[in-house]
Coordinates of C-alpha atoms and ligand atoms in Angstrom, one line a residue:
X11 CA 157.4 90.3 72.9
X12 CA 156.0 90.4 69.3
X13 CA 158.4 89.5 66.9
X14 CA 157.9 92.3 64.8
X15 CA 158.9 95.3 64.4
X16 CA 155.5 96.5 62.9
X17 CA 152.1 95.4 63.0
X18 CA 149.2 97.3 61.5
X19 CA 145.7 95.5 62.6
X20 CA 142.2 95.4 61.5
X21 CA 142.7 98.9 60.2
X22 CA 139.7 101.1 58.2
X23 CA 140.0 104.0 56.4
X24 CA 137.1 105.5 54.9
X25 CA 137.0 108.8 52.5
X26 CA 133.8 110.6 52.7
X27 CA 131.3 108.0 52.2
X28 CA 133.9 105.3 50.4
X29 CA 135.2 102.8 52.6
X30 CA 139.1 102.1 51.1
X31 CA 140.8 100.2 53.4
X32 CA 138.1 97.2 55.2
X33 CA 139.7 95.5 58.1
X34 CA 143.3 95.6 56.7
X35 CA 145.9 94.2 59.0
X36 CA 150.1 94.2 57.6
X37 CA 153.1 92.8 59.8
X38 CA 156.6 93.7 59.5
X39 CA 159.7 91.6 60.6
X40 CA 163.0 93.2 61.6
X41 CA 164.8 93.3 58.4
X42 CA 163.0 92.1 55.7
X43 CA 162.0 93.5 52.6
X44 CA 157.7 93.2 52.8
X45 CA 156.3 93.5 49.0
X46 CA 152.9 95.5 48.9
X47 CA 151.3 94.7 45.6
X48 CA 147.7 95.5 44.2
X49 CA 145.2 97.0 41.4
X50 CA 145.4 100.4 40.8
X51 CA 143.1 101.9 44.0
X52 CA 143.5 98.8 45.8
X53 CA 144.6 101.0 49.2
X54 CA 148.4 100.3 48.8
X55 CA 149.5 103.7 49.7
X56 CA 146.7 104.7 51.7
X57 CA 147.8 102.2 54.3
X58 CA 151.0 103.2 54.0
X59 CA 150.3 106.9 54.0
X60 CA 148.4 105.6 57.6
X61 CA 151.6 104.0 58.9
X62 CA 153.6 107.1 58.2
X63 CA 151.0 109.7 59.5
X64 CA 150.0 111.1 55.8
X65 CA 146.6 110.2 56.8
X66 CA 144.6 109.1 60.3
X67 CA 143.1 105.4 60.5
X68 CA 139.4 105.8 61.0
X69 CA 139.5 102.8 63.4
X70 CA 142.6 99.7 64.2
X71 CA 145.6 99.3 66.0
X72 CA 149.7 100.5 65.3
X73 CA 152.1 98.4 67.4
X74 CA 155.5 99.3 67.2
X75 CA 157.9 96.6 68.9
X76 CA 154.7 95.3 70.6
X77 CA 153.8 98.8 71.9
X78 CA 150.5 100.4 70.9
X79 CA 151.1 103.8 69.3
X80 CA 149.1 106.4 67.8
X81 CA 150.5 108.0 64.7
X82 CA 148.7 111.2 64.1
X83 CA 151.4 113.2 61.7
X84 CA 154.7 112.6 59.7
X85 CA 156.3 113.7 62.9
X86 CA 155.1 111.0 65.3
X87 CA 155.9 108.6 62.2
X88 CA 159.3 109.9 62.0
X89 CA 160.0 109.8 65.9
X90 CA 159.3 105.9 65.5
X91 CA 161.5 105.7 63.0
X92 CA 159.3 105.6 59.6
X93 CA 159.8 107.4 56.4
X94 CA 158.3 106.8 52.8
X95 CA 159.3 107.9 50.3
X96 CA 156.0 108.9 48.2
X97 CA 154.5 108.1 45.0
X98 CA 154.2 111.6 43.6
X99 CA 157.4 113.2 43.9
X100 CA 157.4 115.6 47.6
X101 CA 160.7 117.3 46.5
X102 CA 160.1 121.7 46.0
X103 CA 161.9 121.9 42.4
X104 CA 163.0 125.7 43.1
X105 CA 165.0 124.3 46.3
X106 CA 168.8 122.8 45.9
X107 CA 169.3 119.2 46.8
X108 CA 170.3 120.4 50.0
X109 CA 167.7 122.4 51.1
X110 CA 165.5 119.7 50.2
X111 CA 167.2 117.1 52.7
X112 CA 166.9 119.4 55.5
X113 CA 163.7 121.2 54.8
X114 CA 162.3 121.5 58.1
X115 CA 165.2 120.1 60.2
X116 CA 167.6 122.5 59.3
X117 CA 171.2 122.0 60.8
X118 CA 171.7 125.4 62.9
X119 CA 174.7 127.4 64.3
X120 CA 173.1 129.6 67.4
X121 CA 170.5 132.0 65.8
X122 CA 172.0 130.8 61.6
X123 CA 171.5 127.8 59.5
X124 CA 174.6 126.1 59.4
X125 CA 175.0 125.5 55.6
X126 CA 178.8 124.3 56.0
X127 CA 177.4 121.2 57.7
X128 CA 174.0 120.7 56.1
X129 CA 176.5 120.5 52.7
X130 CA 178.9 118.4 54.3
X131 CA 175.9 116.4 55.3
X132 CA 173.9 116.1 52.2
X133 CA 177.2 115.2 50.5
X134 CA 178.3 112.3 52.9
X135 CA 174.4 110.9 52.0
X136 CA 174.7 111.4 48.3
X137 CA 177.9 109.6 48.4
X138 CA 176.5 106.6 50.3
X139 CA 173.8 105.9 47.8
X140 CA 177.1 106.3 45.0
X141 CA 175.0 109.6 43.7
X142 CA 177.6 111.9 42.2
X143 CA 175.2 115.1 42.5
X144 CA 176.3 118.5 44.1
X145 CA 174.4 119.7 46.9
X146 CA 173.7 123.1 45.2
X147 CA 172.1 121.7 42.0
X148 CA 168.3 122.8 42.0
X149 CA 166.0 120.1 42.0
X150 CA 163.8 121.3 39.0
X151 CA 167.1 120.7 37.0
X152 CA 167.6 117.1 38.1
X153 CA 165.8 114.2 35.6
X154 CA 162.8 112.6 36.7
X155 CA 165.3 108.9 37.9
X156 CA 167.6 112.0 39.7
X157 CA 164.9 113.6 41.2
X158 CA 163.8 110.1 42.4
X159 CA 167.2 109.5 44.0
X160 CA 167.3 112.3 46.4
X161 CA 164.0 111.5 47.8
X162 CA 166.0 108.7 48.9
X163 CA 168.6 110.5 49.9
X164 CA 166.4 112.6 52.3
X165 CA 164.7 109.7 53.8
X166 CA 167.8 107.7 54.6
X167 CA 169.9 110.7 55.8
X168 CA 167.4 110.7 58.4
X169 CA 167.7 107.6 61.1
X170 CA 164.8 105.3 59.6
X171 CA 164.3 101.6 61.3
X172 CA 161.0 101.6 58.6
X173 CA 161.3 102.9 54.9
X174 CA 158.1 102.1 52.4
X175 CA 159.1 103.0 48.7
X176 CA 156.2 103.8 47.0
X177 CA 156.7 102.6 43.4
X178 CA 159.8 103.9 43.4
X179 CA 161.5 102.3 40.0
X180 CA 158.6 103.7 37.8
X181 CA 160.7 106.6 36.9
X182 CA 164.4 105.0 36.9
X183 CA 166.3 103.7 34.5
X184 CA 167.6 100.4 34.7
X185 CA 170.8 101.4 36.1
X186 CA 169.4 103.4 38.6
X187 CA 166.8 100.6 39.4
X188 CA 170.3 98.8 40.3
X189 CA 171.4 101.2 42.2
X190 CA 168.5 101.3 44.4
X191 CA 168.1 97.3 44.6
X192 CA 171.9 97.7 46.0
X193 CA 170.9 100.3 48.4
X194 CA 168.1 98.3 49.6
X195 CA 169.9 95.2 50.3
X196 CA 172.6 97.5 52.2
X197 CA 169.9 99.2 54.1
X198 CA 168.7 95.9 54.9
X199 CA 172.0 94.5 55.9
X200 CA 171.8 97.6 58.5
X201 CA 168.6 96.4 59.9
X202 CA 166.0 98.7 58.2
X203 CA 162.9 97.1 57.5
X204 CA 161.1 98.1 54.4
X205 CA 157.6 97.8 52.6
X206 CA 158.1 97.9 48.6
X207 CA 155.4 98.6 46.8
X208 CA 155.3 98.0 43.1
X209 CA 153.5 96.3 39.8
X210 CA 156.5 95.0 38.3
X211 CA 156.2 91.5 39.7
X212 CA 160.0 90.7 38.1
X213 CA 161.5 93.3 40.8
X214 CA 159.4 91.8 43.6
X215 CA 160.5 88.4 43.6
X216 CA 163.9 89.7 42.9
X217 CA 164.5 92.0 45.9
X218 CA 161.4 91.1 48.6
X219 CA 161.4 88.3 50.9
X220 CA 158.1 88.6 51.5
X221 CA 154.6 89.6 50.2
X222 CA 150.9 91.2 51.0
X223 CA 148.8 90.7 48.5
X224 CA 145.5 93.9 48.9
X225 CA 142.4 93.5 46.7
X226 CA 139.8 96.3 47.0
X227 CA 141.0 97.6 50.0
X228 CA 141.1 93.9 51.8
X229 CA 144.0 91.3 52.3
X230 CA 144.1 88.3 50.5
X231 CA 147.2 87.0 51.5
X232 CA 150.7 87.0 52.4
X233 CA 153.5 84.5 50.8
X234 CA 157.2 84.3 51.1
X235 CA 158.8 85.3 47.5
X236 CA 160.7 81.9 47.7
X237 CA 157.2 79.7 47.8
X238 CA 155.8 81.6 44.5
X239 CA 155.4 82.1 41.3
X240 CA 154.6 85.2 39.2
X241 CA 151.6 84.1 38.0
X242 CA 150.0 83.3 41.5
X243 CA 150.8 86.9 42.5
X244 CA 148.9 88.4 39.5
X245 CA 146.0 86.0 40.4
X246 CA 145.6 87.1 43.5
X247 CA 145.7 90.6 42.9
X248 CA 143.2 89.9 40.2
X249 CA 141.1 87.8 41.8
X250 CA 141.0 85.3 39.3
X251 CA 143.2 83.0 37.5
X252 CA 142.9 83.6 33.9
X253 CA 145.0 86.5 33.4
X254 CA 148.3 86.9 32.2
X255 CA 146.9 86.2 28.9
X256 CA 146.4 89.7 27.8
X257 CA 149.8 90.4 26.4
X258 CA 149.4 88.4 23.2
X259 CA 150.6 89.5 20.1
X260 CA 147.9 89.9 17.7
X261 CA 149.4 90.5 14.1
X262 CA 147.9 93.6 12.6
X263 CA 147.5 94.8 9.2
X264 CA 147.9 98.6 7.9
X265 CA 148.9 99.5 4.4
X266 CA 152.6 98.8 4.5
X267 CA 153.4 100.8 1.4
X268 CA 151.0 103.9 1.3
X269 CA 152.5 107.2 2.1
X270 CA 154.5 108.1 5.1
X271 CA 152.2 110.0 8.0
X272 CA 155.6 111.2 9.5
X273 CA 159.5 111.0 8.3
X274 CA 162.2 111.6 10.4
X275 CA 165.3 112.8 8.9
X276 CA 168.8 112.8 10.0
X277 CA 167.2 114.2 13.4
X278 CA 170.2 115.9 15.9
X279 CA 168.8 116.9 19.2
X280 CA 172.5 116.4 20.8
X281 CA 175.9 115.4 20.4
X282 CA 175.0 111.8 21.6
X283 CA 171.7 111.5 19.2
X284 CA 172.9 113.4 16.1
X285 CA 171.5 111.2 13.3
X286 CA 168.0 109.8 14.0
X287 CA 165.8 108.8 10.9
X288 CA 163.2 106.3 10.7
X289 CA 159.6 106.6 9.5
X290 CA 155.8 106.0 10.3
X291 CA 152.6 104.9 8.2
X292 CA 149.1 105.3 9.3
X293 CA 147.7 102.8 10.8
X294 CA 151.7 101.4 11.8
X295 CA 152.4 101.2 15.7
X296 CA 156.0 101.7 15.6
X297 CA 158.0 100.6 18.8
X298 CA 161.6 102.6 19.9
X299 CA 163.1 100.1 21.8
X300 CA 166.0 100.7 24.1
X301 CA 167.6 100.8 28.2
X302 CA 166.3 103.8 29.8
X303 CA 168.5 106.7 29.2
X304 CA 169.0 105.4 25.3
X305 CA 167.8 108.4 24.1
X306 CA 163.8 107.1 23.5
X307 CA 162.2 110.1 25.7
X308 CA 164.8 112.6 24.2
X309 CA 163.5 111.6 20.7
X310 CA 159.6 111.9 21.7
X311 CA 160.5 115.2 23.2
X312 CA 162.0 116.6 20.6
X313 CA 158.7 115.6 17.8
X314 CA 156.5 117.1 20.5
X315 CA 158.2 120.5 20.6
X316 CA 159.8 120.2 23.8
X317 CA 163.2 120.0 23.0
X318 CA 164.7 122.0 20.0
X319 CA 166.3 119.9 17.3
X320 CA 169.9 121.1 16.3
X321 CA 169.5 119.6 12.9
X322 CA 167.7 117.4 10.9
X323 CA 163.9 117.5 9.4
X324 CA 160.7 116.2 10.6
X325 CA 157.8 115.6 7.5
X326 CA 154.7 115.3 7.7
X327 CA 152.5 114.2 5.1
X328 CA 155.7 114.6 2.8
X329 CA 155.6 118.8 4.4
X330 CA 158.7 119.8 6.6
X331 CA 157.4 121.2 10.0
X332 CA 159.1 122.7 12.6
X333 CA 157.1 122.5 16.1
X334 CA 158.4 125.5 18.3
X335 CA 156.4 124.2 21.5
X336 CA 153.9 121.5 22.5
X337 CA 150.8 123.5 21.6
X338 CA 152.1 123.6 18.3
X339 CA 152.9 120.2 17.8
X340 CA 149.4 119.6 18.9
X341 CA 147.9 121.4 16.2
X342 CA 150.0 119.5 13.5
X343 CA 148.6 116.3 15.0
X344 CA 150.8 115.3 17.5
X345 CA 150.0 113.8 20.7
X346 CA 152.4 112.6 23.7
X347 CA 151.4 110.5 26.9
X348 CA 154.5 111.4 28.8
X349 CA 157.2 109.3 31.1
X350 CA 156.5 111.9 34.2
X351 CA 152.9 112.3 34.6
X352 CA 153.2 114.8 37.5
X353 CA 155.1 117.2 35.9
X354 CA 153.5 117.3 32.5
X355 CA 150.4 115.6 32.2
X356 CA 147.7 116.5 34.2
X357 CA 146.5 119.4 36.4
X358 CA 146.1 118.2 39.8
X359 CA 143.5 120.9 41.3
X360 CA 141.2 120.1 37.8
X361 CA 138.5 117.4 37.9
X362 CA 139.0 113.9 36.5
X363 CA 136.5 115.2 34.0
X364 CA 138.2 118.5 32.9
X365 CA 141.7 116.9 32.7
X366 CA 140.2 113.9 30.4
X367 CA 139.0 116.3 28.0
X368 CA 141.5 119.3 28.0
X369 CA 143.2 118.6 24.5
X370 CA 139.7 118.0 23.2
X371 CA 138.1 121.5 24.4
X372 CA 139.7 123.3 21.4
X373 CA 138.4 121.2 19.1
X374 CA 135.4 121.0 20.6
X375 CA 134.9 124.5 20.6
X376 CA 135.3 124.6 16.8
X377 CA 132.4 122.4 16.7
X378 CA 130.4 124.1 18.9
X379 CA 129.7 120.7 21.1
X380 CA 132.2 122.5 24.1
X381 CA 128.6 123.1 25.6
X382 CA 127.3 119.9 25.0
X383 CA 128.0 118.0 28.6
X384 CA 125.9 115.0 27.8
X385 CA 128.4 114.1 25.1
X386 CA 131.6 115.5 26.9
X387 CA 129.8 113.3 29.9
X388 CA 129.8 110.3 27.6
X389 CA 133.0 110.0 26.5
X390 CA 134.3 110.8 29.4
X391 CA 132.7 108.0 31.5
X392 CA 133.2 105.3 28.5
X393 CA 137.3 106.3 29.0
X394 CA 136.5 105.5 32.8
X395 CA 135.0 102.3 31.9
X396 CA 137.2 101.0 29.0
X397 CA 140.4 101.8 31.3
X398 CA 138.3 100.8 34.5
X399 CA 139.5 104.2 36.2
X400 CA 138.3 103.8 39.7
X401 CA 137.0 106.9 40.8
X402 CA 133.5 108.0 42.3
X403 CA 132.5 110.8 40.4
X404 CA 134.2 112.4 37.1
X405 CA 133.8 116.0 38.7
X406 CA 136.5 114.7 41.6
X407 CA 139.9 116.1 41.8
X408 CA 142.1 114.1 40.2
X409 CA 145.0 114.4 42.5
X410 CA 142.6 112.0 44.5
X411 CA 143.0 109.0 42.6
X412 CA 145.4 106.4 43.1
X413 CA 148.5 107.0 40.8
X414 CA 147.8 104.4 38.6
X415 CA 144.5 105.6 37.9
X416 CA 145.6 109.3 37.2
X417 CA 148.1 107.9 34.6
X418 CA 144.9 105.7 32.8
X419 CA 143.2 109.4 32.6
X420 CA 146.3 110.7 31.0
X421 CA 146.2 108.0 28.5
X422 CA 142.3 108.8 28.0
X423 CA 143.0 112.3 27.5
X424 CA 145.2 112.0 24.7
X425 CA 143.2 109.6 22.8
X426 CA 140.0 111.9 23.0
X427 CA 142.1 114.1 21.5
X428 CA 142.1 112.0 18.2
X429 CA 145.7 112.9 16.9
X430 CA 147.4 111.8 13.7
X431 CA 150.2 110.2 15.8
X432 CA 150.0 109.5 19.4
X433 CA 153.5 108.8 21.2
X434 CA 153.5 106.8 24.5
X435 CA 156.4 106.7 27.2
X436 CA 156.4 104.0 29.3
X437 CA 152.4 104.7 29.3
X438 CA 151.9 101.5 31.7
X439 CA 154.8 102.8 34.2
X440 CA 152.0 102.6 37.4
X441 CA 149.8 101.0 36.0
X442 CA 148.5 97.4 37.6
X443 CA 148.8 94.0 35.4
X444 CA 144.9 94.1 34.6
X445 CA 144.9 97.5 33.0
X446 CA 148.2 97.3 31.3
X447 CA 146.8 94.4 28.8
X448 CA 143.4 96.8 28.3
X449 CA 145.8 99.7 27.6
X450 CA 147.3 97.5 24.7
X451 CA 144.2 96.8 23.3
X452 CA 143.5 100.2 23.0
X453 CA 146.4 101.4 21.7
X454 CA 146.0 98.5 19.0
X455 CA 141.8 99.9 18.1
X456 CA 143.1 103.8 17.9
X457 CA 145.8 102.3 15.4
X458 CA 143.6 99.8 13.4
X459 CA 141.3 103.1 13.7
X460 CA 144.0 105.1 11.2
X461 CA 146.1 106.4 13.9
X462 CA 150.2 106.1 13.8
X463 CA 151.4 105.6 17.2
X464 CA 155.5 105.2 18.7
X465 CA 155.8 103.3 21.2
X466 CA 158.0 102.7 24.6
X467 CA 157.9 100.9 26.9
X468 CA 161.2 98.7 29.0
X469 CA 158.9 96.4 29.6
X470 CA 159.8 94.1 26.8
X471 CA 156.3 91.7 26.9
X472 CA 154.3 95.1 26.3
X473 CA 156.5 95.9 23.2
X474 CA 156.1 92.0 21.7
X475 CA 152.5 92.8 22.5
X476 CA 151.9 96.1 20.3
X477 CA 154.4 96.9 18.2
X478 CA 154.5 96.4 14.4
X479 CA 158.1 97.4 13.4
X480 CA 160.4 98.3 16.4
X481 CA 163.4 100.2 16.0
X482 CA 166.6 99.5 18.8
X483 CA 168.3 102.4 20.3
X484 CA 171.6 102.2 21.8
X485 CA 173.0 104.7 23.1
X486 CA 171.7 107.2 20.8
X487 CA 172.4 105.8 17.9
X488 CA 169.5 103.6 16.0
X489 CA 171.5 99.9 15.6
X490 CA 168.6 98.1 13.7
X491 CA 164.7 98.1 13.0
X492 CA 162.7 95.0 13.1
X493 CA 160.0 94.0 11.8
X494 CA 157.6 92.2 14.9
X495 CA 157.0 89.0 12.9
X496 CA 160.4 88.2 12.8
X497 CA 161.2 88.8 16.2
X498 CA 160.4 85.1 17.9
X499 CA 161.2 85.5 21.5
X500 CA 161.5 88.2 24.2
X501 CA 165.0 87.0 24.3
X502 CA 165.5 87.9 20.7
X503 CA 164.2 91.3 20.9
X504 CA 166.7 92.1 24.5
X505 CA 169.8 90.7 22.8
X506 CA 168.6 93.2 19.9
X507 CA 168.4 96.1 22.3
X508 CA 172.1 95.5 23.8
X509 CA 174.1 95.1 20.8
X510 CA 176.1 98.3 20.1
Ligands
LIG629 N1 142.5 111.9 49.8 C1 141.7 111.1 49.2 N2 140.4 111.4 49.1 C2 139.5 110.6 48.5 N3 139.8 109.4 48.0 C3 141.0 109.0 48.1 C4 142.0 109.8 48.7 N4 143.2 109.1 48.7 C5 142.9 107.9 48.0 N5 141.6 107.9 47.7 C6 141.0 106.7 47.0 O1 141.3 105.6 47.8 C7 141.4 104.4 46.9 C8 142.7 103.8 47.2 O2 143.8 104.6 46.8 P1 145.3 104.3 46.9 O3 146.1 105.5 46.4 O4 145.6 103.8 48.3 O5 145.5 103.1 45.9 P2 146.8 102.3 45.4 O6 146.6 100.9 45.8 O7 148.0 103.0 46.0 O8 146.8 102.4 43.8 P3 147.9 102.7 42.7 O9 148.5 101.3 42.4 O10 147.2 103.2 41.5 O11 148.8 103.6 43.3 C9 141.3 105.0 45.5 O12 140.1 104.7 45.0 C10 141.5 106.5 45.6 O13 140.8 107.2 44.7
LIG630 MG1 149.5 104.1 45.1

């Protein structure tokens, strides 16, 4: 008898004539907590997506409990016991919380769906993970960390013995990210084994006991969390040791005391952040620093024309504007790389190519280049190279790339797009270690370019890294701004972010 519960061996995947996954083998133990970790496009989830019968293995073996299985669908996955719960959110927004947890295994009563118990149900669940959600809220009206949480929900209320969590703290805030280590560790306590897949090496060695490292769709290695450090993880994923480097401050220098590009006055968006001012030069990187759920994305929102401010003026150029939606704010010069990619950033049936230049096309257009494919094909492949996008052809869907890769074309889009100021959201959240530091870099040449950018980010390293000025958020209310060369440690900065 093996002794574990799981064992995926020599397994290949090829799509069309890209081989993905080369002689990948994976091995669970009862109970433990296994730590996937990669590059963006490494094959992380398209093992996974194999293990839970997303996709078919083109050749290898599936032992469960030292039995040979095929797994051919989500159904022979879920009659062994497996659930994931997927990168890109799998939750229909115009369906209730309930309806979501028992789509497709409805609770019936003869001939009816049962709703008394599927409620009764989906409420016992919620309660479990400590979500205080009712079981009738629509799921389009839930935030993106919510949303996240009742994908959880739906997996667990189901009887799992293997879970895989597919990045699933991108989109949480830190207190959420809590609550899900907790449930975790309680799942665990119950016997569920389950794969964790993620690029924040901090929550890795925090929650997994164990980890598989994939590079270009083969294994390097697998560690115990106790026998290693950070920086050997991020080699090996890497493939060499000289990273780790890339998050260096580099002091910048923009004219500190020319005009402001973009003043923010007395800003109320709602009754928690009712008096937001602060201000932006060209050429300044300005960081908003704060926990999730501060009030950062609310803030960003609101500049972009997606939320409507209650009060409050926003300037531009010394010129009060009012941006009514997004498209408007885009022709005053805004541009946002947002927190939930899915939902707002890209269009999935589009190419790679069309979705990198969609904000340009207008202005293309005006210029009569919209024709001119050689250029749009230029810039285009120099975004997949200077963000080292891995994908085989720019006319490819972009739902096919790996999420971290679909964020990096985000990114590019909006910076073909040449605004005045570019806001990020957590623009790395997916994003592997390698790409993250060129991400920086870039964000630092568009601003020593003449671009003003806000930044945010909760990884704290990344804000050290870029910022010039960073303003702390608590709670909605701004408690201080900073200027970077006086900030001396990461330390400094958190303590700054907490006080009230
Ligand atoms: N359905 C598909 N058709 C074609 N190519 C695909 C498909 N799914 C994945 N790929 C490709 O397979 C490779 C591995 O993708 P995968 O999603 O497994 O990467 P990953 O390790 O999960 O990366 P990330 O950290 O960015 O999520 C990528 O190059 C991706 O473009
Ligand atoms: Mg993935």
């Amino acid at each position: 008898m093996s002794q574990y519960i799981l064992e995926l061996k020599n397994i290949n995947k090829s799509f069309g004539a890209v081989k993905v996954l080369k002689d990948v083998s994976f091995e669970l133990l009862p109970a433990e907590v296994h730590a996937l970790v990669g590059g963006n496009g490494a094959g992380k989830s398209t093992l996974m997506k194999i293990m839970t019968g997303v996709y078919t293995k083109d050749s290898g073996e599936i032992i469960i409990n030292g039995e040979n299985k095929e797994i051919h669908s989500t159904n022979d996955a879920k009659a062994n016991g497996i659930a994931m719960i997927f990168q890109e959110m799998s939750l229909v927004p115009t369906l209730s919380i309930m309806e979501n947890i028992f789509l497709g295994s409805e609770i019936k009563k003869g001939a009816f769906r049962d709703v008394a118990a599927m409620k009764v149900k989906t409420k016992e669940v919620l309660e479990k993970l400590g979500l205080e959600l009712d079981p009738d809220t629509r799921v389009s009206d839930l935030s993106v960390g919510m949303t996240q949480m009742v994908e959880i929900a739906k997996a667990v209320s189901k009887d799992v013995k293997i879970l895989v969590f597919d990045e699933p703290s991108a989109a949480l805030s830190d207190s959420e990210t809590a609550r899900l280590f907790q449930i975790i560790r309680q799942l665990k306590e119950n016997g569920v084994s389950m794969v964790y897949i993620s690029h924040r090496m901090n929550e890795i060695l925090e929650i997994c006991d164990r980890v598989s490292i994939l590079r270009d769709g083969q294994n390097v290695t697998t560690l115990n969390t106790s026998d290693v450090k950070m920086e050997d993880i991020i080699a090996y994923m890497l493939g060499d040791a000289n990273a780790g480097h890339q998050f260096e401050w580099i002091p910048r220098t923009y004219d500190e005391n020319g005009q402001d590009v973009l003043e923010v006055k007395n800003l109320k968006i709602n009754e928690k952040l009712n008096d937001v001012s602060f201000s932006l030069k060209k050429g300044e990187i300005l960081g908003l620093a704060g926990l999730m759920g501060s009030g950062r994305t609310e803030i960003m929102e609101t500049l972009f024309g997606i939320r409507k401010p209650l009060g409050g003026q926003i300037l531009i150029d010394g010129k009060e504007i009012v941006n009514h939606s997004p498209a408007d704010a885009v022709k005053k010069g805004f541009g946002l790389v947002p927190e939930n990619r899915r939902r707002e950033g890209l269009i999935l049936i589009h190419s790679v190519r069309e979705n990198a230049i969609l904000p340009v096309s207008a202005k293309l257009i005006k210029h009569k280049i919209f024709n001119d494919d050689k250029r749009i094909n230029r810039i285009v492949s120099d975004n997949i190279n200077d963000l080292g996008v891995k994908t085989n052809d720019m006319n490819d869907e972009i739902s096919l790339l790996s999420g971290g890769n679909q964020q990096k074309i985000v990114i590019a889009k909006w910076l073909n797009s040449d605004p005045k100021i570019l806001m990020f959201d957590e623009p790395t959240a997916g994003v592997d270690i390698g790409a993250k530091g060129e991400i920086i870099k870039i964000i630092r040449k568009y601003a020593d370019n003449g671009g003003s950018v806000i930044f945010a980010s909760s990884e704290i390293a990344e804000m050290m890294a870029v910022c010039d000025h960073i303003i702390t958020i608590f709670d909605g209310r701004i408690t201080g701004e900073l200027k970077r060369e006086d900030i001396r440690t990461e330390e400094e900065l958190q303590n700054a972010i907490q006080r009230k």
